[in-house]
Short mmCIF file of C-alpha atoms in Angstrom, two decimals:
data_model
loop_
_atom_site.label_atom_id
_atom_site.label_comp_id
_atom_site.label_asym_id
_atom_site.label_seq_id
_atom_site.Cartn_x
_atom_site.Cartn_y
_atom_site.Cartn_z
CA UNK A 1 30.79 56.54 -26.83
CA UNK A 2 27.94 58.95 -26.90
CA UNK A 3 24.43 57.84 -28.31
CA UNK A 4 23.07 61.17 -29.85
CA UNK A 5 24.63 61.03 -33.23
CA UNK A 6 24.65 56.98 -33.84
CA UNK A 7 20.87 56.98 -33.00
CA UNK A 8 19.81 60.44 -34.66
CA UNK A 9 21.96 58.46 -38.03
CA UNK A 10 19.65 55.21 -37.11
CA UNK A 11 16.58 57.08 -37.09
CA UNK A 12 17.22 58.93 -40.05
CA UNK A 13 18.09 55.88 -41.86
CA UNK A 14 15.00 54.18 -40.93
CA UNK A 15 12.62 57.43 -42.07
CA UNK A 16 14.11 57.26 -45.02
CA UNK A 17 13.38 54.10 -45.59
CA UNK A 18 9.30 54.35 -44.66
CA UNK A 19 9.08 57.93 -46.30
CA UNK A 20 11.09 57.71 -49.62
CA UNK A 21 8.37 54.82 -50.72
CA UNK A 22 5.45 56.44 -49.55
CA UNK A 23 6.09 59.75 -51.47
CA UNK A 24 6.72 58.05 -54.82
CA UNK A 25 4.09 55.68 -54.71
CA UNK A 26 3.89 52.82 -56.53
CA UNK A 27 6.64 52.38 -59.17
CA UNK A 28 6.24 50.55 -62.67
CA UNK A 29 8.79 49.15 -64.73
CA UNK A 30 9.75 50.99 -67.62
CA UNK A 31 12.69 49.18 -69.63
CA UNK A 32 13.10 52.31 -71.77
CA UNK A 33 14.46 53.78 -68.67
CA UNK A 34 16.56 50.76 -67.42
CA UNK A 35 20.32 51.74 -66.23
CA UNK A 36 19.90 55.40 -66.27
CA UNK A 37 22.98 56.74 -64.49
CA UNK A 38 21.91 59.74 -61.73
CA UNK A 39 20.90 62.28 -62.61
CA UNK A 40 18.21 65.49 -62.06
CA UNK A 41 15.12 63.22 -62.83
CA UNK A 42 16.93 60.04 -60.80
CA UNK A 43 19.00 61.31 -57.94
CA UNK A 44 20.40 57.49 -57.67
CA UNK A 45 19.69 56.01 -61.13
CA UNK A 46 17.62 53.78 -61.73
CA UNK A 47 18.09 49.68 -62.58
CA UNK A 48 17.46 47.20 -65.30
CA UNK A 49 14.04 47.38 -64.57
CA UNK A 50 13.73 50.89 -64.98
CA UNK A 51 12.36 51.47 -61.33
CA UNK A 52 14.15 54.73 -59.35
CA UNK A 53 16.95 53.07 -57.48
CA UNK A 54 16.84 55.66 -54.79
CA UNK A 55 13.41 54.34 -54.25
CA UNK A 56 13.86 50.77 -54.81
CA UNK A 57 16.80 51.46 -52.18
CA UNK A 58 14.36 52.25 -49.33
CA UNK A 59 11.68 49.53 -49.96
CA UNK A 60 14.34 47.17 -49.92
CA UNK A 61 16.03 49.00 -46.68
CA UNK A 62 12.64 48.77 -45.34
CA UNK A 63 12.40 45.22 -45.96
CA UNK A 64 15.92 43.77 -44.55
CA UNK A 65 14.90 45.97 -41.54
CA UNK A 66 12.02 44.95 -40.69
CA UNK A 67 13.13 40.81 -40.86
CA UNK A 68 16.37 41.68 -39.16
CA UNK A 69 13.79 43.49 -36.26
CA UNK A 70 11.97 40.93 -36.11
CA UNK A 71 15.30 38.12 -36.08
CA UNK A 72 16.76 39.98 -33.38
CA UNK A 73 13.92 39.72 -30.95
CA UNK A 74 12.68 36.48 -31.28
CA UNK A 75 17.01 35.12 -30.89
CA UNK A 76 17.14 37.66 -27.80
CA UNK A 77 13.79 36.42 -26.51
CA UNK A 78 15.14 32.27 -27.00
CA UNK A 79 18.06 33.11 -25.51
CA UNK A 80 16.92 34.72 -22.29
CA UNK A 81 14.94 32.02 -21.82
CA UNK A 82 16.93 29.45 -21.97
CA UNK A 83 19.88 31.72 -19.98
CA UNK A 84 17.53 32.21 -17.48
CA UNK A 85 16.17 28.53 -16.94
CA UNK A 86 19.87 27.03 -17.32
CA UNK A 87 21.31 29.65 -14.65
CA UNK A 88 18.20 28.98 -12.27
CA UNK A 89 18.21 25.19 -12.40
CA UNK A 90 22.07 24.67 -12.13
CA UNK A 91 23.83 21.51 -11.85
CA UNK A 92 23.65 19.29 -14.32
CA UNK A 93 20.71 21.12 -16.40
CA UNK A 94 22.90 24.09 -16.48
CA UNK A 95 26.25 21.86 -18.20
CA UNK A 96 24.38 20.26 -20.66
CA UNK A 97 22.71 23.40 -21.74
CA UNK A 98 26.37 25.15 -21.71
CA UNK A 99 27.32 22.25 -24.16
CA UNK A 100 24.19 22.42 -26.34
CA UNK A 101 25.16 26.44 -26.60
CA UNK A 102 28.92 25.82 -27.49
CA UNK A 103 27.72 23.17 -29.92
CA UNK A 104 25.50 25.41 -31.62
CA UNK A 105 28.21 28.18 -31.33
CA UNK A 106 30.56 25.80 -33.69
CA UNK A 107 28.52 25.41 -36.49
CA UNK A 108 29.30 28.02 -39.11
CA UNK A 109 26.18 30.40 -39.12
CA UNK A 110 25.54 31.03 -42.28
CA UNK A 111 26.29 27.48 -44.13
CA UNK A 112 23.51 26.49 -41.43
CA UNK A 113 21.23 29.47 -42.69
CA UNK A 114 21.79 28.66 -45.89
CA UNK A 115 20.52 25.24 -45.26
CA UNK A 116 17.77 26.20 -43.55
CA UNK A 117 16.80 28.96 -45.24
CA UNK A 118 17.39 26.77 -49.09
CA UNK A 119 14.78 24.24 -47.50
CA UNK A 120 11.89 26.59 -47.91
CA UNK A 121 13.10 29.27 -50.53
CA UNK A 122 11.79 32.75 -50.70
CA UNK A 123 9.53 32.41 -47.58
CA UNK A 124 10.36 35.29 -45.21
CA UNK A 125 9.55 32.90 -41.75
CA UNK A 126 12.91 30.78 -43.30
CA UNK A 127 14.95 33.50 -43.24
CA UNK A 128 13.77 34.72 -39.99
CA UNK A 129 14.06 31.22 -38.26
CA UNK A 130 17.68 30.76 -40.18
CA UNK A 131 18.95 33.61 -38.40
CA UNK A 132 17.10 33.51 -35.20
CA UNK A 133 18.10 29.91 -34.68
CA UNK A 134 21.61 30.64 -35.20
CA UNK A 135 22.04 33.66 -33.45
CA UNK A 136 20.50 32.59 -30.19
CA UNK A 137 23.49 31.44 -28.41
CA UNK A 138 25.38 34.71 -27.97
CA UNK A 139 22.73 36.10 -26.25
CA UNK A 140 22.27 32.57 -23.57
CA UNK A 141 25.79 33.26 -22.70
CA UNK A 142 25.40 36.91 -22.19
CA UNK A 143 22.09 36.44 -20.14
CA UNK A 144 23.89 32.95 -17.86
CA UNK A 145 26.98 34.62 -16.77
CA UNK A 146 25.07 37.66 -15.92
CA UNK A 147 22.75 35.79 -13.89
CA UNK A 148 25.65 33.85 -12.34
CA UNK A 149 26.91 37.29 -11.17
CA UNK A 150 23.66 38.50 -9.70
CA UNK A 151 22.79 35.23 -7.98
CA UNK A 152 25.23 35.89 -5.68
CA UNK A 153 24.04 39.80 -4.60
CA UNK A 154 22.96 39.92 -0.78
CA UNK A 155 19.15 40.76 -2.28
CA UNK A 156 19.06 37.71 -3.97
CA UNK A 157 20.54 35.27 -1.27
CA UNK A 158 17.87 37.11 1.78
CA UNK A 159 14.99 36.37 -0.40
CA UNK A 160 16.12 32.83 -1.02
CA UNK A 161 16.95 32.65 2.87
CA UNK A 162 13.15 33.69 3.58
CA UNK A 163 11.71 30.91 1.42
CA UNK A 164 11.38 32.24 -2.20
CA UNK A 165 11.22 29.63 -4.63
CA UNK A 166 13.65 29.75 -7.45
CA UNK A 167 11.25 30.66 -10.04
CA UNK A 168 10.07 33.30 -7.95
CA UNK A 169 13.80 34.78 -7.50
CA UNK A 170 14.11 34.41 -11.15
CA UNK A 171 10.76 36.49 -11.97
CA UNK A 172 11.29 39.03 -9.36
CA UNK A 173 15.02 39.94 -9.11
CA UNK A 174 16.92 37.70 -11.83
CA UNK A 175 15.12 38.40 -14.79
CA UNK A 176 15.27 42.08 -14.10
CA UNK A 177 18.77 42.48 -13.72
CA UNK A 178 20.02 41.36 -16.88
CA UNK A 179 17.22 42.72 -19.40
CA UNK A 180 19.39 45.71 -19.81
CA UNK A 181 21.66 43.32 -21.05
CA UNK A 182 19.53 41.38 -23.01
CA UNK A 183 18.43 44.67 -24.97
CA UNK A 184 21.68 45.33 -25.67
CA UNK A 185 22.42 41.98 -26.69
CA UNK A 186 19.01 42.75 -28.73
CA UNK A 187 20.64 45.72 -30.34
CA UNK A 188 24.24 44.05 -30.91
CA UNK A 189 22.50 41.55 -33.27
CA UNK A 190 20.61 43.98 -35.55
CA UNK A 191 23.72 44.28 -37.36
CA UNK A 192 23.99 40.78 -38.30
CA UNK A 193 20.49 40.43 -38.96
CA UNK A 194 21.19 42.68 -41.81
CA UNK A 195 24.05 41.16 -43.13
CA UNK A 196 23.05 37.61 -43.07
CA UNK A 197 19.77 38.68 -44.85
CA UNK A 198 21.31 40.37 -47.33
CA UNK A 199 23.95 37.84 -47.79
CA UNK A 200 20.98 35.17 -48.01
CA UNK A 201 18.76 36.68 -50.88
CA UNK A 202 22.51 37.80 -52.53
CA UNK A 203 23.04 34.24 -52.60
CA UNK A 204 19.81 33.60 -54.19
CA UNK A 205 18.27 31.56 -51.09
CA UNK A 206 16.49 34.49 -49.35
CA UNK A 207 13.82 36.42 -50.76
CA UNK A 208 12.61 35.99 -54.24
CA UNK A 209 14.61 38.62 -56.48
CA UNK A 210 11.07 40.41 -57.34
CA UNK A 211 11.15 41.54 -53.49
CA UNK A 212 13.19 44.78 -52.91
CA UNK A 213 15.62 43.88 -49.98
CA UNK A 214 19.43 45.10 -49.79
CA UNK A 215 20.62 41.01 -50.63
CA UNK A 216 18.06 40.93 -53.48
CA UNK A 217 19.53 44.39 -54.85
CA UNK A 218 22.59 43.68 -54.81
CA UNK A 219 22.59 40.04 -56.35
CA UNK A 220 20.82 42.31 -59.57
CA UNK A 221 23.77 43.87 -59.58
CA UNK A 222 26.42 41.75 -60.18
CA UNK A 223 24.63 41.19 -64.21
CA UNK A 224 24.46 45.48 -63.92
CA UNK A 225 27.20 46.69 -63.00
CA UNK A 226 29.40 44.55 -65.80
CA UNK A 227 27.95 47.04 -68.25
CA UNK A 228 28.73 49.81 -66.29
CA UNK A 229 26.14 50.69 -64.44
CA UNK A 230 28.41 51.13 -61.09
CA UNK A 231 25.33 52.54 -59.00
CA UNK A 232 23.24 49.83 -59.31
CA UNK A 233 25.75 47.86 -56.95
CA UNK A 234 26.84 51.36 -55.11
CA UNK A 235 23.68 52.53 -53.69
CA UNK A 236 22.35 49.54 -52.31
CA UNK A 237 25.65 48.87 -50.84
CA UNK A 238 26.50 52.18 -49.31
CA UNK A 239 22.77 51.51 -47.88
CA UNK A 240 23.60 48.33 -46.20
CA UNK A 241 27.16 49.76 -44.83
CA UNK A 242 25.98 52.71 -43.34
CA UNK A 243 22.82 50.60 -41.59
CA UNK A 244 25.11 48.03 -40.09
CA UNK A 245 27.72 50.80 -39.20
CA UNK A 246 25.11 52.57 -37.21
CA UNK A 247 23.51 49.87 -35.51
CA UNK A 248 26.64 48.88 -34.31
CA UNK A 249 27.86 52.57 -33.10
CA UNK A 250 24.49 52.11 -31.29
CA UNK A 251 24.87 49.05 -29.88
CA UNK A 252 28.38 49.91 -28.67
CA UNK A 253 26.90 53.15 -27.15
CA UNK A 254 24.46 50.77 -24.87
CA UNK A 255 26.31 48.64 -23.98
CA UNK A 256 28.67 50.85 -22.72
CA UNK A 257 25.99 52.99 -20.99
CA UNK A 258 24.95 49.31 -18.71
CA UNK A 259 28.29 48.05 -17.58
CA UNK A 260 29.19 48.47 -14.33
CA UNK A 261 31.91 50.58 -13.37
CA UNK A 262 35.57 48.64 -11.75
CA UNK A 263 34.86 47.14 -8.74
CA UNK A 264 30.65 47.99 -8.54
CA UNK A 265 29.18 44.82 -6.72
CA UNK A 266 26.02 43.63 -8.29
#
């Protein structure tokens, strides 16, 4: 699958969502202009508050994006880690790790999210650690049975063989080889960043619902769109589609683009 279009979609998207704001400038409520439907002055509407939902839209695009950014490195850069010290310490270390990773892999995510995330309610670093903390273990596995592949490469086994230690394999050729696969791991989980914030502050355990995010949107909506206001649930929702849809055509694309052809030897 070719990256141009997924990633010219992904950029666009995330423009959007920094430039839309910045040219309105601050919005006020206005409850004489609540539930508007779209229209010349309102492209997208606007909501019960009265605020342009086209705008409102963007801040809150710009908002799941930037905690599901931020989610996605810090489980990519936990899971590398502990990938990388499980594969390079083998044995023993290495099984119990495994079975820590499948045991985290068995809870449900997002009843543990919820839990986490419910313990400190409306803080952003809850929702970050709630998803980072449960996303994690995807990314271990990746990053292990990579380096369990590499580990074996003639490279690897002649610097072992002239007295490298194993931490300096790991630095010099280990770590390397798989951060291809650990950015594309990186990109794989953007997706579900998104969704599990926006399912979070729909819930009503995420952000407070006076911060504009997709989940806080679209919780609004549910009172809305009973009275007929269909775009107040439509806009933020096409919004969180179309983001997850292209971060996973992108991911897709990348990971693609780093596996080795049939039969390559590592």
């Amino acid at each position: 699958m070719s990256m141009k279009w997924p990633s010219i979609t992904l950029a666009s998207i995330a423009l959007a969502a920094l430039v839309i704001p910045l040219l309105a400038g601050e919005q006020v409520a206005d409850f004489s202009a609540a539930l508007r439907p779209p229209g010349a002055a309102h492209p997208a509407g606007t909501d019960h508050f009265g605020y342009d939902l086209l705008v409102r839209t963007a801040e809150g695009l710009r908002v799941s994006l930037l905690i599901a950014a931020v989610c996605a490195v810090v489980a990519t850069l936990l899971g590398l880690l502990i990938g990388v010290v499980a594969a390079t310490l083998g044995g023993w270390f290495d099984a119990v790790v495994m079975r820590l990773v499948d045991g985290f892999n068995a809870l449900p995510h997002l009843v543990v999210g919820i839990v986490i995330a419910a313990m400190w309610r409306g803080a952003p670093l809850a929702i970050i650690a709630s998803i980072a903390l449960t996303h994690w273990p995807a990314v271990a596995r990746v990053v292990r049975a990579e380096l369990l592949a590499v580990a074996d490469a003639g490279w690897v086994q002649t610097s072992r063989l002239a007295g490298a230690s194993r931490w300096f394999v790991a630095r010099r050729h280990l770590i390397p080889a798989v951060t291809g696969q650990a950015l594309v791991a990186m990109v794989l989980l953007l997706p579900h960043a998104v969704w599990h914030e926006s399912t979070l502050s729909f819930l009503g355990v995420g952000l407070s619902p006076d911060r504009a995010s997709l989940g806080t949107l679209l919780s609004q909506a549910r009172g809305d769109i009973l009275t007929g206001a269909w775009w107040t649930l439509a806009v933020p929702a096409a919004a969180l589609v179309g983001t997850a849809l292209a971060f996973a055509a992108v991911g897709a694309g990348a990971r693609n683009r780093h596996r080795p052809p049939v039969g390559q030897v590592w």
